[in-house]
Amino acid sequence: SLDASDSNQELKKRRFYVMNERNKKESQAVGFHNVKAIGAPFLYIQNKEKYFVREIPNSLILFPTHTHEFFTFRSTFDTYTNYLKELRKISHNFKKITISLGWKEYTDAKIVNLFENVGFKVISMGHRENNPRFLINFIREVSGHEYASSDSFSTAIFYCLYMKKKTFVFGSPMSEAECVGDYKKSLNHVFLEKYPELKWESFNHVSHYNIAVKELGVQFKNSPKKLKRIFGWNLKSIIERVFQAK
């Protein structure tokens, strides 16, 4: 990951791509001026509707904060146990609840059983890196639910809003639990101040689609032709990358 405080001027001269205007301004504020907003990768998936499944009324899909190769909770099981205790306070409001775990938690039978034992369905979208099906899996699973939620702000929240799901933030941010590894503290307090309408207490059972439009940088989405030009994608560059990888 990049350190915004890095004084390496050569690094700061390189071109970087971000999702939205906020990302661009924040990058420029710390010296990264060669930044271009192009919108979120999610926006470039064509014909999303072909991956949709039938929506189950009054169903909820949850995206608790997950760990990865470089970050974990001091006690992952205890952190998820506390999250479940909070969920039980609102679970009676929903007909069906699905927990989407990160790939690492999904391999832990104790965590999977923690949720299955109270009647929640447990799934995973799989690895995010080098997995072209990740976002397709996300679209398919989310499309089948009326509601979506997470304990923390993340792209999952904004993607669900973009899919016009009734999305809210609920629970103590798991990212504020005691952690080990490379992980920045939660920005929940910043986003909740900016978007108080996404709190469980005030989301009002509607989808705040306009927030996704802003955060995913919809206005910066490029045509396929322009995107090819931005990244220099052509037959020659593709062949060169193939041979470089060998």
C-alpha positions as MATLAB code, in Angstrom:
seq = 'SLDASDSNQELKKRRFYVMNERNKKESQAVGFHNVKAIGAPFLYIQNKEKYFVREIPNSLILFPTHTHEFFTFRSTFDTYTNYLKELRKISHNFKKITISLGWKEYTDAKIVNLFENVGFKVISMGHRENNPRFLINFIREVSGHEYASSDSFSTAIFYCLYMKKKTFVFGSPMSEAECVGDYKKSLNHVFLEKYPELKWESFNHVSHYNIAVKELGVQFKNSPKKLKRIFGWNLKSIIERVFQAK';
ca = [
       0.000    0.000    0.000;
       1.075    3.577   -0.599;
       2.143    5.810    2.250;
       0.711    9.278    1.660;
       3.500   10.772    3.778;
       6.193    9.270    1.529;
       8.611   11.991    0.455;
       9.693   10.055   -2.658;
       9.059   12.623   -5.373;
       9.491   10.099   -8.175;
       6.670    8.046   -6.705;
       4.446   11.099   -6.499;
       5.051   11.884  -10.157;
       3.606    8.558  -11.264;
       0.037    8.350  -12.579;
      -2.526    6.922  -10.158;
      -6.189    6.128  -10.760;
      -8.935    6.649   -8.191;
     -12.704    6.271   -8.075;
     -14.089    9.701   -7.291;
     -13.526   13.410   -6.769;
     -13.003   12.996   -3.018;
     -10.213   10.444   -3.593;
      -8.618   12.772   -6.124;
      -8.636   15.801   -3.818;
      -7.307   13.794   -0.866;
      -4.468   12.434   -3.024;
      -3.556   15.870   -4.346;
      -3.581   17.288   -0.823;
      -0.660   15.010    0.123;
       1.361   15.629   -3.027;
       0.038   13.063   -5.505;
      -0.950   15.462   -8.284;
      -0.874   13.070  -11.236;
      -4.184   11.477  -10.270;
      -7.124   10.693  -12.520;
     -10.623    9.711  -11.383;
     -12.136    6.985  -13.557;
     -14.946    5.572  -11.394;
     -15.120    2.229   -9.587;
     -14.359   -1.062  -11.395;
     -17.909   -2.154  -10.497;
     -19.288    0.415  -12.949;
     -17.567   -1.266  -15.872;
     -19.346   -4.614  -15.559;
     -21.681   -4.712  -18.524;
     -25.231   -6.101  -18.438;
     -25.260   -6.624  -14.677;
     -28.919   -7.639  -14.868;
     -28.071  -10.953  -16.517;
     -26.537  -12.074  -13.223;
     -29.588  -11.150  -11.138;
     -31.622  -13.767   -9.290;
     -35.099  -13.416   -7.817;
     -35.179  -11.051   -4.836;
     -36.587  -12.512   -1.625;
     -38.724   -9.909    0.185;
     -37.523   -8.841    3.626;
     -34.171  -10.591    3.223;
     -30.861   -9.148    4.452;
     -27.284   -9.765    3.321;
     -24.474   -8.717    5.665;
     -20.841   -7.893    4.942;
     -18.927   -7.913    8.244;
     -15.364   -6.605    8.118;
     -13.081   -9.416    7.013;
      -9.394  -10.160    7.486;
      -6.834  -11.049    4.821;
      -3.224  -12.170    4.368;
      -1.772   -9.027    5.946;
      -4.332   -8.238    8.639;
      -6.279  -10.084   11.295;
      -8.108   -9.404   14.527;
      -6.353  -10.193   17.785;
      -9.208  -12.654   18.349;
     -11.259  -13.147   15.189;
     -13.752  -15.495   16.839;
     -14.450  -13.104   19.733;
     -14.812  -10.171   17.329;
     -17.399  -12.044   15.247;
     -19.155  -13.278   18.388;
     -19.635   -9.684   19.525;
     -20.918   -8.755   16.057;
     -23.456  -11.579   16.201;
     -24.670  -10.442   19.632;
     -25.451   -7.037   18.159;
     -27.129   -8.552   15.100;
     -29.517  -10.541   17.291;
     -31.030   -7.215   18.367;
     -32.406   -6.579   14.874;
     -32.532  -10.050   13.278;
     -36.229  -10.504   14.091;
     -36.991   -7.798   11.529;
     -35.935  -10.010    8.617;
     -37.292  -13.181    7.019;
     -33.900  -14.413    5.804;
     -30.346  -13.366    6.757;
     -27.192  -14.171    4.804;
     -23.676  -13.555    6.095;
     -21.025  -12.970    3.434;
     -17.652  -13.834    4.947;
     -14.226  -13.070    3.562;
     -12.422  -16.087    2.113;
     -10.245  -16.446    5.207;
     -13.130  -16.527    7.704;
     -15.066  -18.865    5.408;
     -12.383  -21.531    5.895;
     -12.819  -21.329    9.689;
     -15.520  -23.824   10.706;
     -15.951  -22.196   14.137;
     -16.902  -18.867   12.574;
     -19.152  -20.438    9.935;
     -20.925  -22.481   12.639;
     -21.287  -19.397   14.805;
     -23.755  -17.961   12.301;
     -25.264  -21.167   10.932;
     -26.202  -22.265   14.455;
     -28.592  -19.303   14.741;
     -30.153  -19.944   11.345;
     -28.153  -17.552    9.148;
     -26.993  -18.670    5.716;
     -23.212  -18.318    5.308;
     -21.503  -17.659    1.956;
     -18.304  -16.172    0.554;
     -17.564  -14.373   -2.697;
     -14.160  -16.072   -2.771;
     -10.737  -14.488   -3.100;
     -10.814  -10.899   -4.294;
      -7.365  -10.917   -5.904;
      -6.958  -12.640   -9.285;
     -10.597  -13.693   -9.216;
     -12.575  -12.271  -12.156;
     -15.741  -13.882  -10.771;
     -15.610  -11.978   -7.467;
     -17.837   -9.072   -8.503;
     -20.090  -11.362  -10.536;
     -20.615  -13.466   -7.400;
     -21.295  -10.253   -5.485;
     -23.949   -9.101   -7.968;
     -25.683  -12.486   -8.001;
     -25.832  -12.828   -4.223;
     -26.809   -9.236   -3.460;
     -29.516   -9.199   -6.144;
     -31.423  -11.870   -4.220;
     -31.792   -9.677   -1.121;
     -33.948   -6.655   -0.380;
     -31.645   -5.252    2.314;
     -27.868   -5.017    2.778;
     -25.663   -3.957    5.682;
     -22.165   -3.844    7.139;
     -20.604   -2.780   10.392;
     -18.238   -0.474    8.468;
     -18.203    1.668    5.367;
     -16.621   -0.122    2.436;
     -17.106   -0.585   -1.280;
     -19.668   -3.299   -0.428;
     -21.945   -0.636    1.060;
     -21.650    1.583   -2.010;
     -22.036   -1.306   -4.463;
     -25.242   -2.395   -2.701;
     -26.572    1.148   -2.853;
     -25.736    1.271   -6.557;
     -27.819   -1.890   -6.975;
     -30.616    0.054   -5.253;
     -30.722   -2.175   -2.202;
     -32.031   -0.790    1.085;
     -28.639   -0.428    2.694;
     -27.641    0.585    6.210;
     -24.653    0.554    8.576;
     -25.165   -1.283   11.850;
     -23.076   -2.416   14.793;
     -19.808   -1.425   16.392;
     -17.120   -1.135   13.673;
     -15.223   -4.410   13.797;
     -12.190   -2.618   12.361;
     -11.902   -0.775   15.677;
     -11.331   -4.052   17.518;
      -7.769   -4.933   18.504;
      -5.976   -5.791   15.260;
      -2.689   -7.240   14.056;
      -1.115   -6.229   10.746;
      -1.449   -3.579    8.069;
      -4.884   -2.026    8.533;
      -5.989    1.572    8.810;
      -8.509    2.445   11.484;
     -12.176    2.754   10.576;
     -13.429    5.947    8.962;
     -16.975    5.192   10.080;
     -17.176    8.358   12.149;
     -16.272   10.418    9.076;
     -18.766    8.742    6.754;
     -21.576    8.591    9.306;
     -21.212   12.310    9.852;
     -21.363   12.801    6.095;
     -24.173   10.291    5.493;
     -26.234    9.997    8.702;
     -29.138    8.701    6.607;
     -27.314    5.365    6.313;
     -27.539    4.597   10.040;
     -29.858    1.730   10.996;
     -31.928    4.173   13.038;
     -32.506    6.562   10.138;
     -32.096    4.805    6.761;
     -35.904    4.715    6.587;
     -36.092    1.470    4.590;
     -35.163    3.138    1.321;
     -32.108    2.926   -0.933;
     -29.971    6.067   -0.912;
     -28.766    5.513   -4.464;
     -27.453    9.077   -4.815;
     -24.679    8.305   -2.303;
     -23.404    5.456   -4.490;
     -23.400    7.744   -7.534;
     -21.085   10.146   -5.725;
     -18.800    7.639   -3.953;
     -18.356    5.297   -6.924;
     -17.546    8.187   -9.234;
     -20.291    7.525  -11.779;
     -19.610   10.856  -13.478;
     -16.035    9.720  -14.227;
     -16.951    6.453  -15.942;
     -15.310    6.184  -19.358;
     -16.366    4.488  -22.565;
     -14.473    1.283  -23.472;
     -12.720    3.171  -26.257;
     -11.560    5.959  -23.954;
     -10.506    3.486  -21.257;
      -8.289    1.672  -23.766;
      -6.661    4.972  -24.622;
      -6.112    5.911  -20.951;
      -4.347    2.624  -20.154;
      -2.649    2.211  -23.504;
      -4.419   -1.068  -24.202;
      -3.749   -2.377  -27.697;
      -2.675   -5.632  -29.286;
       1.004   -4.753  -29.049;
       0.872   -3.899  -25.330;
      -1.088   -7.070  -24.555;
       1.447   -9.273  -26.363;
       4.312   -7.531  -24.550;
       2.695   -8.128  -21.154;
       2.160  -11.815  -21.971;
       5.847  -12.297  -22.806;
       6.974  -10.253  -19.766;
       4.949  -12.533  -17.513;
       6.753  -15.641  -18.793;
];
